[in-house]
PDB file of C-alpha atoms (C1' of nucleotides) in Angstrom:
ATOM      1  CA  MET A   1     -86.477 -11.584 154.111  1.00  0.00           C
ATOM      2  CA  LYS A   2     -85.057  -8.162 153.582  1.00  0.00           C
ATOM      3  CA  HIS A   3     -82.832  -6.528 151.111  1.00  0.00           C
ATOM      4  CA  GLN A   4     -80.534  -9.235 150.007  1.00  0.00           C
ATOM      5  CA  SER A   5     -77.870  -9.317 147.421  1.00  0.00           C
ATOM      6  CA  TYR A   6     -78.186 -11.779 144.599  1.00  0.00           C
ATOM      7  CA  PHE A   7     -75.472 -13.591 146.498  1.00  0.00           C
ATOM      8  CA  ASP A   8     -77.863 -14.466 149.310  1.00  0.00           C
ATOM      9  CA  LEU A   9     -80.558 -15.466 146.864  1.00  0.00           C
ATOM     10  CA  VAL A  10     -78.200 -17.827 145.117  1.00  0.00           C
ATOM     11  CA  TYR A  11     -77.049 -19.267 148.421  1.00  0.00           C
ATOM     12  CA  TYR A  12     -80.625 -19.771 149.527  1.00  0.00           C
ATOM     13  CA  VAL A  13     -81.708 -21.569 146.370  1.00  0.00           C
ATOM     14  CA  THR A  14     -78.566 -23.678 146.409  1.00  0.00           C
ATOM     15  CA  GLN A  15     -79.386 -24.833 149.912  1.00  0.00           C
ATOM     16  CA  GLN A  16     -82.855 -25.841 148.741  1.00  0.00           C
ATOM     17  CA  ILE A  17     -81.448 -28.383 146.326  1.00  0.00           C
ATOM     18  CA  PRO A  18     -82.564 -31.801 147.619  1.00  0.00           C
ATOM     19  CA  LYS A  19     -79.879 -34.313 148.428  1.00  0.00           C
ATOM     20  CA  GLY A  20     -79.044 -36.513 145.509  1.00  0.00           C
ATOM     21  CA  ARG A  21     -80.236 -33.911 143.005  1.00  0.00           C
ATOM     22  CA  VAL A  22     -78.379 -31.341 140.958  1.00  0.00           C
ATOM     23  CA  THR A  23     -79.150 -28.197 138.991  1.00  0.00           C
ATOM     24  CA  ASN A  24     -77.323 -25.820 136.751  1.00  0.00           C
ATOM     25  CA  TYR A  25     -76.359 -22.157 136.822  1.00  0.00           C
ATOM     26  CA  GLY A  26     -78.795 -21.097 134.139  1.00  0.00           C
ATOM     27  CA  ALA A  27     -81.807 -22.495 136.015  1.00  0.00           C
ATOM     28  CA  ILE A  28     -80.926 -20.569 139.149  1.00  0.00           C
ATOM     29  CA  ALA A  29     -80.094 -17.420 137.232  1.00  0.00           C
ATOM     30  CA  ASP A  30     -83.390 -17.599 135.387  1.00  0.00           C
ATOM     31  CA  TYR A  31     -85.377 -18.366 138.511  1.00  0.00           C
ATOM     32  CA  LEU A  32     -83.867 -15.396 140.330  1.00  0.00           C
ATOM     33  CA  SER A  33     -83.989 -13.265 137.178  1.00  0.00           C
ATOM     34  CA  LEU A  34     -80.334 -12.454 137.546  1.00  0.00           C
ATOM     35  CA  GLY A  35     -80.025 -12.172 133.809  1.00  0.00           C
ATOM     36  CA  SER A  36     -76.807 -14.122 133.653  1.00  0.00           C
ATOM     37  CA  ALA A  37     -75.667 -17.542 134.778  1.00  0.00           C
ATOM     38  CA  ARG A  38     -72.301 -15.951 135.475  1.00  0.00           C
ATOM     39  CA  MET A  39     -73.796 -14.159 138.451  1.00  0.00           C
ATOM     40  CA  VAL A  40     -74.580 -17.532 139.968  1.00  0.00           C
ATOM     41  CA  GLY A  41     -71.085 -18.754 139.359  1.00  0.00           C
ATOM     42  CA  TRP A  42     -69.615 -15.577 140.761  1.00  0.00           C
ATOM     43  CA  ALA A  43     -71.799 -15.810 143.838  1.00  0.00           C
ATOM     44  CA  LEU A  44     -70.682 -19.354 144.443  1.00  0.00           C
ATOM     45  CA  THR A  45     -67.058 -18.320 144.252  1.00  0.00           C
ATOM     46  CA  GLN A  46     -67.829 -16.178 147.266  1.00  0.00           C
ATOM     47  CA  SER A  47     -69.905 -18.926 148.878  1.00  0.00           C
ATOM     48  CA  HIS A  48     -67.101 -19.586 151.343  1.00  0.00           C
ATOM     49  CA  SER A  49     -67.599 -16.040 152.584  1.00  0.00           C
ATOM     50  CA  SER A  50     -71.348 -16.384 152.999  1.00  0.00           C
ATOM     51  CA  SER A  51     -72.979 -16.031 156.382  1.00  0.00           C
ATOM     52  CA  MET A  52     -74.572 -19.420 155.989  1.00  0.00           C
ATOM     53  CA  GLY A  53     -71.275 -21.132 155.405  1.00  0.00           C
ATOM     54  CA  ASN A  54     -72.488 -24.546 154.320  1.00  0.00           C
ATOM     55  CA  ILE A  55     -73.390 -23.990 150.693  1.00  0.00           C
ATOM     56  CA  PRO A  56     -73.773 -27.272 148.766  1.00  0.00           C
ATOM     57  CA  ALA A  57     -72.228 -25.742 145.682  1.00  0.00           C
ATOM     58  CA  HIS A  58     -71.229 -29.196 144.526  1.00  0.00           C
ATOM     59  CA  ARG A  59     -74.866 -29.720 143.537  1.00  0.00           C
ATOM     60  CA  VAL A  60     -74.615 -26.913 141.034  1.00  0.00           C
ATOM     61  CA  VAL A  61     -73.089 -27.814 137.713  1.00  0.00           C
ATOM     62  CA  ASN A  62     -73.082 -26.333 134.258  1.00  0.00           C
ATOM     63  CA  ARG A  63     -75.625 -27.002 131.539  1.00  0.00           C
ATOM     64  CA  LYS A  64     -73.816 -30.122 130.370  1.00  0.00           C
ATOM     65  CA  GLY A  65     -73.749 -31.553 133.873  1.00  0.00           C
ATOM     66  CA  GLU A  66     -70.022 -31.062 134.068  1.00  0.00           C
ATOM     67  CA  LEU A  67     -68.318 -30.254 137.345  1.00  0.00           C
ATOM     68  CA  SER A  68     -66.975 -27.015 135.994  1.00  0.00           C
ATOM     69  CA  GLY A  69     -66.398 -25.548 139.434  1.00  0.00           C
ATOM     70  CA  ARG A  70     -64.495 -28.406 140.984  1.00  0.00           C
ATOM     71  CA  LEU A  71     -61.274 -26.417 140.873  1.00  0.00           C
ATOM     72  CA  HIS A  72     -62.741 -23.906 143.288  1.00  0.00           C
ATOM     73  CA  PHE A  73     -63.220 -26.468 146.018  1.00  0.00           C
ATOM     74  CA  ALA A  74     -60.669 -27.349 148.642  1.00  0.00           C
ATOM     75  CA  THR A  75     -59.434 -30.035 146.274  1.00  0.00           C
ATOM     76  CA  PRO A  76     -60.288 -30.714 142.600  1.00  0.00           C
ATOM     77  CA  THR A  77     -61.783 -34.056 143.591  1.00  0.00           C
ATOM     78  CA  ARG A  78     -63.796 -32.742 146.516  1.00  0.00           C
ATOM     79  CA  MET A  79     -66.837 -31.894 144.382  1.00  0.00           C
ATOM     80  CA  GLN A  80     -67.066 -35.338 142.843  1.00  0.00           C
ATOM     81  CA  GLU A  81     -66.584 -37.009 146.203  1.00  0.00           C
ATOM     82  CA  LEU A  82     -69.441 -35.032 147.694  1.00  0.00           C
ATOM     83  CA  LEU A  83     -71.740 -35.895 144.793  1.00  0.00           C
ATOM     84  CA  GLU A  84     -70.903 -39.579 144.944  1.00  0.00           C
ATOM     85  CA  ALA A  85     -71.490 -39.487 148.687  1.00  0.00           C
ATOM     86  CA  GLU A  86     -75.049 -38.427 147.901  1.00  0.00           C
ATOM     87  CA  GLY A  87     -75.592 -41.252 145.470  1.00  0.00           C
ATOM     88  CA  ILE A  88     -74.864 -39.241 142.337  1.00  0.00           C
ATOM     89  CA  GLU A  89     -72.742 -41.011 139.789  1.00  0.00           C
ATOM     90  CA  VAL A  90     -69.913 -38.962 138.373  1.00  0.00           C
ATOM     91  CA  VAL A  91     -67.826 -40.066 135.436  1.00  0.00           C
ATOM     92  CA  ASN A  92     -65.183 -38.033 133.690  1.00  0.00           C
ATOM     93  CA  ASP A  93     -66.139 -34.999 135.793  1.00  0.00           C
ATOM     94  CA  LYS A  94     -69.715 -35.205 134.577  1.00  0.00           C
ATOM     95  CA  VAL A  95     -72.964 -36.161 136.303  1.00  0.00           C
ATOM     96  CA  VAL A  96     -74.515 -39.409 135.082  1.00  0.00           C
ATOM     97  CA  ASN A  97     -78.251 -39.274 134.322  1.00  0.00           C
ATOM     98  CA  PHE A  98     -77.983 -35.531 134.673  1.00  0.00           C
ATOM     99  CA  GLU A  99     -81.408 -34.960 133.130  1.00  0.00           C
ATOM    100  CA  GLU A 100     -83.013 -37.325 135.604  1.00  0.00           C
ATOM    101  CA  LEU A 101     -81.260 -35.814 138.586  1.00  0.00           C
ATOM    102  CA  PHE A 102     -81.838 -32.282 137.368  1.00  0.00           C
ATOM    103  CA  TRP A 103     -83.765 -30.160 139.847  1.00  0.00           C
ATOM    104  CA  HIS A 104     -85.530 -26.915 139.104  1.00  0.00           C
ATOM    105  CA  PRO A 105     -85.913 -24.199 141.788  1.00  0.00           C
ATOM    106  CA  GLU A 106     -89.633 -24.044 141.134  1.00  0.00           C
ATOM    107  CA  GLU A 107     -90.085 -27.671 142.026  1.00  0.00           C
ATOM    108  CA  LEU A 108     -88.795 -27.154 145.534  1.00  0.00           C
ATOM    109  CA  ASP A 109     -89.319 -30.850 146.041  1.00  0.00           C
ATOM    110  CA  ASP A 110     -88.590 -31.146 149.725  1.00  0.00           C
ATOM    111  CA  ASP A 111     -87.410 -34.523 150.867  1.00  0.00           C
TER     112      ASP A 111
ATOM    113  C1'  DT B   1     -62.261   5.218 135.219  1.00  0.00           C
ATOM    114  C1'  DC B   2     -61.061   1.589 132.085  1.00  0.00           C
ATOM    115  C1'  DT B   3     -59.809  -3.072 131.102  1.00  0.00           C
ATOM    116  C1'  DT B   4     -59.798  -7.828 131.991  1.00  0.00           C
ATOM    117  C1'  DT B   5     -61.657 -11.861 133.800  1.00  0.00           C
ATOM    118  C1'  DG B   6     -65.104 -15.287 135.041  1.00  0.00           C
ATOM    119  C1'  DA B   7     -67.976 -22.079 138.975  1.00  0.00           C
ATOM    120  C1'  DC B   8     -72.264 -19.728 131.989  1.00  0.00           C
ATOM    121  C1'  DG B   9     -75.241 -20.122 127.943  1.00  0.00           C
ATOM    122  C1'  DT B  10     -76.764 -19.471 123.319  1.00  0.00           C
ATOM    123  C1'  DA B  11     -75.927 -18.784 118.462  1.00  0.00           C
ATOM    124  C1'  DC B  12     -73.593 -19.670 114.319  1.00  0.00           C
ATOM    125  C1'  DA B  13     -69.964 -21.398 110.845  1.00  0.00           C
TER     126       DA B  13
ATOM    127  C1'  DG C   1     -69.102 -32.443 117.326  1.00  0.00           C
ATOM    128  C1'  DT C   2     -65.803 -28.504 117.593  1.00  0.00           C
ATOM    129  C1'  DG C   3     -64.294 -23.714 117.605  1.00  0.00           C
ATOM    130  C1'  DT C   4     -65.345 -18.854 117.652  1.00  0.00           C
ATOM    131  C1'  DA C   5     -68.151 -14.894 118.963  1.00  0.00           C
ATOM    132  C1'  DC C   6     -71.164 -12.438 121.842  1.00  0.00           C
ATOM    133  C1'  DG C   7     -74.287 -11.247 125.773  1.00  0.00           C
ATOM    134  C1'  DC C   8     -74.756 -11.077 130.509  1.00  0.00           C
ATOM    135  C1'  DC C   9     -73.160  -8.131 134.904  1.00  0.00           C
ATOM    136  C1'  DA C  10     -70.180  -7.841 138.945  1.00  0.00           C
ATOM    137  C1'  DA C  11     -65.484  -7.832 141.078  1.00  0.00           C
ATOM    138  C1'  DA C  12     -60.521  -7.170 140.865  1.00  0.00           C
ATOM    139  C1'  DG C  13     -56.423  -4.882 139.243  1.00  0.00           C
TER     140       DG C  13
END
DNA sequence: TCTTTGACGTACA
DNA sequence: GTGTACGCCAAAG
């Protein structure tokens, strides 16, 4: 690891999110000490420009578990489709059992 | 350089 | 529960 922008840090953490789990912007921002959840959101807007490319941004939702960033995907329904494909229930653009599926960066529960 | 905006979150009326 | 205000900090115009 070398000097990396908060962008890369956000991308890295986002990629660590286990399949079928979700997290929110505040958790990542706090874990990386970015100081603002907006930095996470902003980084994800540029996720398509990241060197890694495949950033599972669909696993990152807001504090309410709402798919606030769905409009930034290829299609507004893309985010929900990806979540449902991982076994996550989405109703009315919100994650069902969000608290149960919530994942914290510190847990790093691989598998 | 200044102003506005933003995939957020918390506080308060 | 809803609406408004503010903090946070970076990018775009």
